[in-house]
Coordinates of N, CA and C in Angstrom, one line a residue:
L533 N -0.6 9.1 -57.1 CA -0.1 7.8 -56.9 C -1.0 7.2 -57.1
G534 N -0.2 6.0 -57.2 CA -1.5 5.3 -58.1 C -1.9 4.1 -56.7
V535 N -3.2 3.3 -57.4 CA -4.7 2.0 -56.5 C -3.5 1.2 -56.5
L536 N -3.2 1.2 -55.1 CA -2.7 -0.8 -54.7 C -3.7 -1.7 -54.5
P537 N -2.8 -2.9 -55.2 CA -3.2 -4.9 -55.4 C -3.9 -4.4 -54.2
S538 N -5.4 -5.2 -54.0 CA -6.1 -5.4 -53.1 C -5.2 -6.6 -51.6
H539 N -4.2 -7.5 -52.7 CA -3.3 -7.9 -52.2 C -2.4 -7.0 -50.9
L540 N -2.2 -6.1 -50.8 CA -0.6 -5.5 -50.9 C -1.6 -4.5 -49.9
L541 N -3.2 -4.3 -50.2 CA -3.5 -3.0 -49.1 C -3.6 -4.0 -48.0
R542 N -3.8 -5.4 -48.2 CA -4.7 -6.8 -47.0 C -3.3 -6.4 -46.1
A543 N -1.2 -6.5 -46.9 CA -1.0 -7.3 -46.2 C -0.4 -5.8 -45.1
E544 N -0.5 -4.0 -46.0 CA -0.5 -3.3 -45.6 C -1.4 -3.4 -43.7
S545 N -2.5 -4.2 -44.3 CA -3.6 -3.3 -42.9 C -3.0 -4.0 -41.6
I546 N -3.0 -5.3 -42.5 CA -2.3 -7.0 -41.2 C -1.2 -6.4 -40.3
A547 N 0.0 -5.5 -41.3 CA 1.7 -5.1 -41.2 C 0.5 -3.6 -39.4
L548 N -0.1 -2.7 -40.2 CA -0.4 -2.0 -39.2 C -1.9 -2.5 -38.2
R549 N -2.1 -3.6 -37.6 CA -2.3 -4.1 -37.3 C -1.7 -4.2 -35.8
A550 N -0.9 -5.4 -36.9 CA -0.1 -5.4 -35.2 C 1.0 -4.4 -35.4
E551 N 1.0 -3.8 -35.7 CA 2.0 -2.6 -35.3 C 1.5 -1.7 -34.1
N552 N 0.4 -1.4 -34.1 CA -0.8 -1.3 -33.6 C -0.9 -1.8 -32.6
E553 N -1.2 -3.2 -32.1 CA -1.3 -4.0 -30.9 C 0.1 -3.8 -30.0
R554 N 1.0 -3.6 -31.4 CA 3.1 -3.9 -30.5 C 2.8 -2.5 -29.6
L555 N 2.4 -1.2 -30.1 CA 2.3 0.1 -30.0 C 1.5 -0.2 -27.9
Q556 N 0.2 -0.9 -28.4 CA -1.0 -0.8 -27.5 C -0.1 -1.4 -26.0
Q557 N 0.7 -2.8 -25.9 CA 1.4 -3.2 -25.6 C 2.2 -2.3 -24.5
Q558 N 2.5 -1.6 -25.3 CA 3.9 -0.5 -24.8 C 3.0 0.0 -24.0
L559 N 2.3 0.7 -24.7 CA 1.3 2.0 -24.0 C 1.0 1.3 -22.4
E560 N 0.7 0.4 -22.5 CA 0.0 -0.7 -21.1 C 1.2 -0.5 -19.7
S561 N 2.2 -1.1 -21.5 CA 3.2 -1.6 -20.4 C 4.0 0.2 -19.5
L562 N 4.2 0.8 -20.8 CA 4.5 2.4 -20.2 C 3.1 2.6 -19.0
T563 N 2.4 2.4 -19.4 CA 1.3 2.7 -18.4 C 0.8 2.8 -16.8
K564 N 1.5 1.3 -17.2 CA 1.3 0.9 -15.3 C 2.9 0.7 -15.1
G565 N 4.1 1.4 -15.8 CA 5.5 1.6 -15.1 C 4.6 3.0 -14.4
A566 N 4.4 3.5 -15.2 CA 4.1 5.4 -14.4 C 2.9 5.1 -13.5
S567 N 2.0 4.2 -13.0 CA 1.0 3.9 -12.0 C 2.0 3.3 -11.0
D568 N 3.0 2.0 -11.1 CA 3.8 1.4 -10.5 C 4.2 2.3 -9.6
A569 N 5.3 3.5 -10.2 CA 6.7 4.9 -9.7 C 5.5 5.3 -9.6
A570 N 4.3 6.1 -9.4 CA 3.8 7.1 -8.7 C 3.2 6.2 -7.2
T571 N 3.1 4.8 -7.7 CA 2.5 4.5 -6.2 C 4.0 4.5 -5.5
D572 N 5.2 3.7 -5.7 CA 6.8 3.8 -5.4 C 6.5 5.2 -4.5
T573 N 6.4 6.3 -5.4 CA 6.2 7.3 -5.0 C 5.7 7.9 -3.9
A574 N 4.5 7.8 -4.2 CA 3.0 8.1 -2.3 C 4.0 7.4 -1.4
E575 N 4.5 5.8 -2.1 CA 4.9 5.1 -0.9 C 6.1 5.6 0.2
V576 N 6.8 6.4 -0.6 CA 7.9 7.2 -0.5 C 7.8 8.3 0.6
I577 N 6.8 9.3 0.5 CA 6.2 10.2 0.6 C 5.7 9.8 2.4
M578 N 5.2 9.0 2.6 CA 4.2 8.2 3.3 C 5.3 7.4 4.5
L579 N 6.3 6.6 4.1 CA 7.6 5.9 4.6 C 8.3 7.6 5.5
R580 N 8.3 8.3 4.1 CA 8.9 9.7 4.8 C 8.3 10.2 6.3
E581 N 7.0 10.6 6.0 CA 6.4 11.0 6.7 C 6.7 10.4 8.3
R582 N 5.8 9.0 8.0 CA 6.3 7.6 9.5 C 7.6 7.8 10.1
V583 N 8.2 8.1 9.1 CA 10.4 8.6 9.9 C 10.3 10.6 10.7
K584 N 9.6 10.8 10.1 CA 9.2 12.2 10.8 C 9.2 11.8 12.1
E585 N 7.5 10.9 11.8 CA 6.6 11.2 13.0 C 7.7 10.1 14.2
L586 N 8.3 9.4 14.1 CA 8.9 8.2 15.2 C 10.0 8.8 15.3
E587 N 10.7 10.2 14.6 CA 11.7 10.4 15.4 C 11.2 11.8 16.3
R588 N 10.2 12.4 16.2 CA 9.2 13.7 16.8 C 9.3 12.6 17.7
T589 N 8.6 11.6 18.0 CA 8.6 10.6 19.3 C 9.7 10.1 19.8
V590 N 10.7 9.8 19.9 CA 11.8 9.6 20.3 C 12.4 11.0 21.3
R591 N 12.2 12.2 20.7 CA 12.6 13.0 20.8 C 11.7 14.0 22.0
D592 N 10.6 13.4 21.6 CA 9.7 13.4 23.2 C 10.2 12.3 24.3
V593 N 10.1 11.2 24.1 CA 10.4 10.4 24.9 C 11.9 10.5 25.8
R594 N 12.9 11.1 24.2 CA 14.8 11.5 25.5 C 13.8 12.7 26.0
Q595 N 13.0 14.0 25.5 CA 12.7 14.7 26.5 C 12.2 14.1 27.9
N596 N 10.9 14.4 27.9 CA 9.9 13.2 29.4 C 10.7 12.2 29.8
A597 N 12.2 11.7 29.5 CA 12.7 10.4 30.8 C 14.3 11.8 31.1
H598 N 14.4 12.6 29.9 CA 15.5 14.2 30.6 C 14.6 14.3 31.7
N599 N 13.2 15.3 31.4 CA 12.3 15.5 33.0 C 12.3 15.0 33.8
S600 N 11.7 13.6 33.9 CA 12.2 13.1 34.7 C 13.1 12.9 35.4
E601 N 14.6 12.5 34.9 CA 15.3 12.7 36.3 C 15.7 14.0 36.3
V602 N 15.5 14.9 35.9 CA 15.5 16.2 36.7 C 14.5 16.0 37.7
R603 N 13.1 15.4 37.4 CA 12.6 15.9 39.1 C 12.6 15.3 40.1
T604 N 13.0 13.8 39.1 CA 13.5 12.9 40.6 C 15.2 13.4 41.7
R605 N 15.9 13.4 40.4 CA 16.9 14.9 40.9 C 16.6 15.5 41.9
V606 N 15.2 16.8 42.2 CA 15.0 17.8 42.4 C 14.5 17.4 43.8
A607 N 12.9 16.4 43.7 CA 12.9 15.8 44.9 C 14.0 14.5 45.8
E608 N 15.1 14.1 45.2 CA 16.0 14.0 46.1 C 16.4 15.0 47.2
A609 N 17.0 15.5 46.4 CA 17.4 17.0 47.1 C 16.3 17.2 48.0
L610 N 15.3 17.9 47.9 CA 13.8 17.8 49.0 C 13.8 17.1 49.6
A611 N 13.6 15.9 49.5 CA 14.1 14.5 50.4 C 15.1 15.1 51.3
G612 N 16.6 15.3 50.9 CA 17.4 15.9 51.9 C 17.3 16.4 52.7
S613 N 17.2 17.9 52.3 CA 16.6 19.1 52.8 C 15.9 19.1 53.9
L614 N 14.8 18.2 52.9 CA 13.7 18.4 54.6 C 14.2 16.5 55.7
N615 N 14.6 16.2 55.2 CA 15.3 15.1 56.6 C 16.6 16.3 57.2
E616 N 17.2 16.5 56.0 CA 18.5 17.8 57.9 C 17.8 18.8 58.2
A617 N 16.6 19.2 57.8 CA 16.0 20.3 58.2 C 14.6 19.4 59.6
A618 N 13.9 17.9 59.6 CA 13.9 17.6 60.6 C 14.9 17.2 61.7
D619 N 15.7 17.0 61.1 CA 17.6 16.3 61.7 C 17.6 17.6 62.7
A620 N 17.6 18.8 62.5 CA 17.7 20.2 63.1 C 16.9 20.3 64.4
D621 N 15.2 20.3 64.0 CA 14.4 19.9 64.6 C 14.5 19.2 65.2
D622 N 15.0 17.9 65.5 CA 14.8 17.4 66.4 C 15.8 17.8 67.6
S623 N 17.2 17.9 67.0 CA 17.8 18.1 67.5 C 17.9 19.9 68.3
I624 N 16.7 20.4 68.2 CA 16.6 21.4 68.9 C 16.0 21.3 70.0
V625 N 15.2 20.3 69.8 CA 13.8 19.9 70.4 C 13.9 19.5 71.7
S626 N 15.6 18.5 71.2 CA 16.0 17.2 72.0 C 17.4 18.4 72.7
M627 N 17.7 19.9 72.9 CA 18.2 20.9 73.3 C 17.2 21.0 74.6
G628 N 16.2 21.6 74.0 CA 14.7 22.2 74.6 C 14.2 21.4 75.8
T629 N 14.2 19.7 75.4 CA 13.6 18.1 76.4 C 15.0 19.1 77.7
Q630 N 16.4 18.6 76.9 CA 17.6 18.6 78.0 C 17.2 20.1 79.3
Q631 N 17.7 20.5 78.9 CA 17.4 22.5 79.0 C 16.3 22.2 79.9
S632 N 15.5 21.7 80.1 CA 14.3 22.1 80.6 C 14.4 20.7 81.8
Q633 N 14.9 19.8 82.2 CA 16.0 18.5 83.1 C 16.3 19.1 83.5
Y634 N 17.3 20.0 83.4 CA 18.5 21.1 83.9 C 17.9 21.8 85.7

């Protein structure tokens, strides 16, 4: 290889610096894109976890509502049975009172 004249070396140096600058900018852009993608991925993961939490909450609320409905039905049935028992007791007391009057 021969020795290149200084003006060619200077031109080559300028071209290499320009190429280096372009590559640096491209690297920065790719790095930012990768960082943004990582952030987006983290946000998606966080949102999926939040959705799972909300789904669990909805299931819990539905289960609690169902349990409350069952408790209400049981309480209504129990109240009805107690009323029937009280009515029967009143009838027995009433018949006893009527018989003692005779």
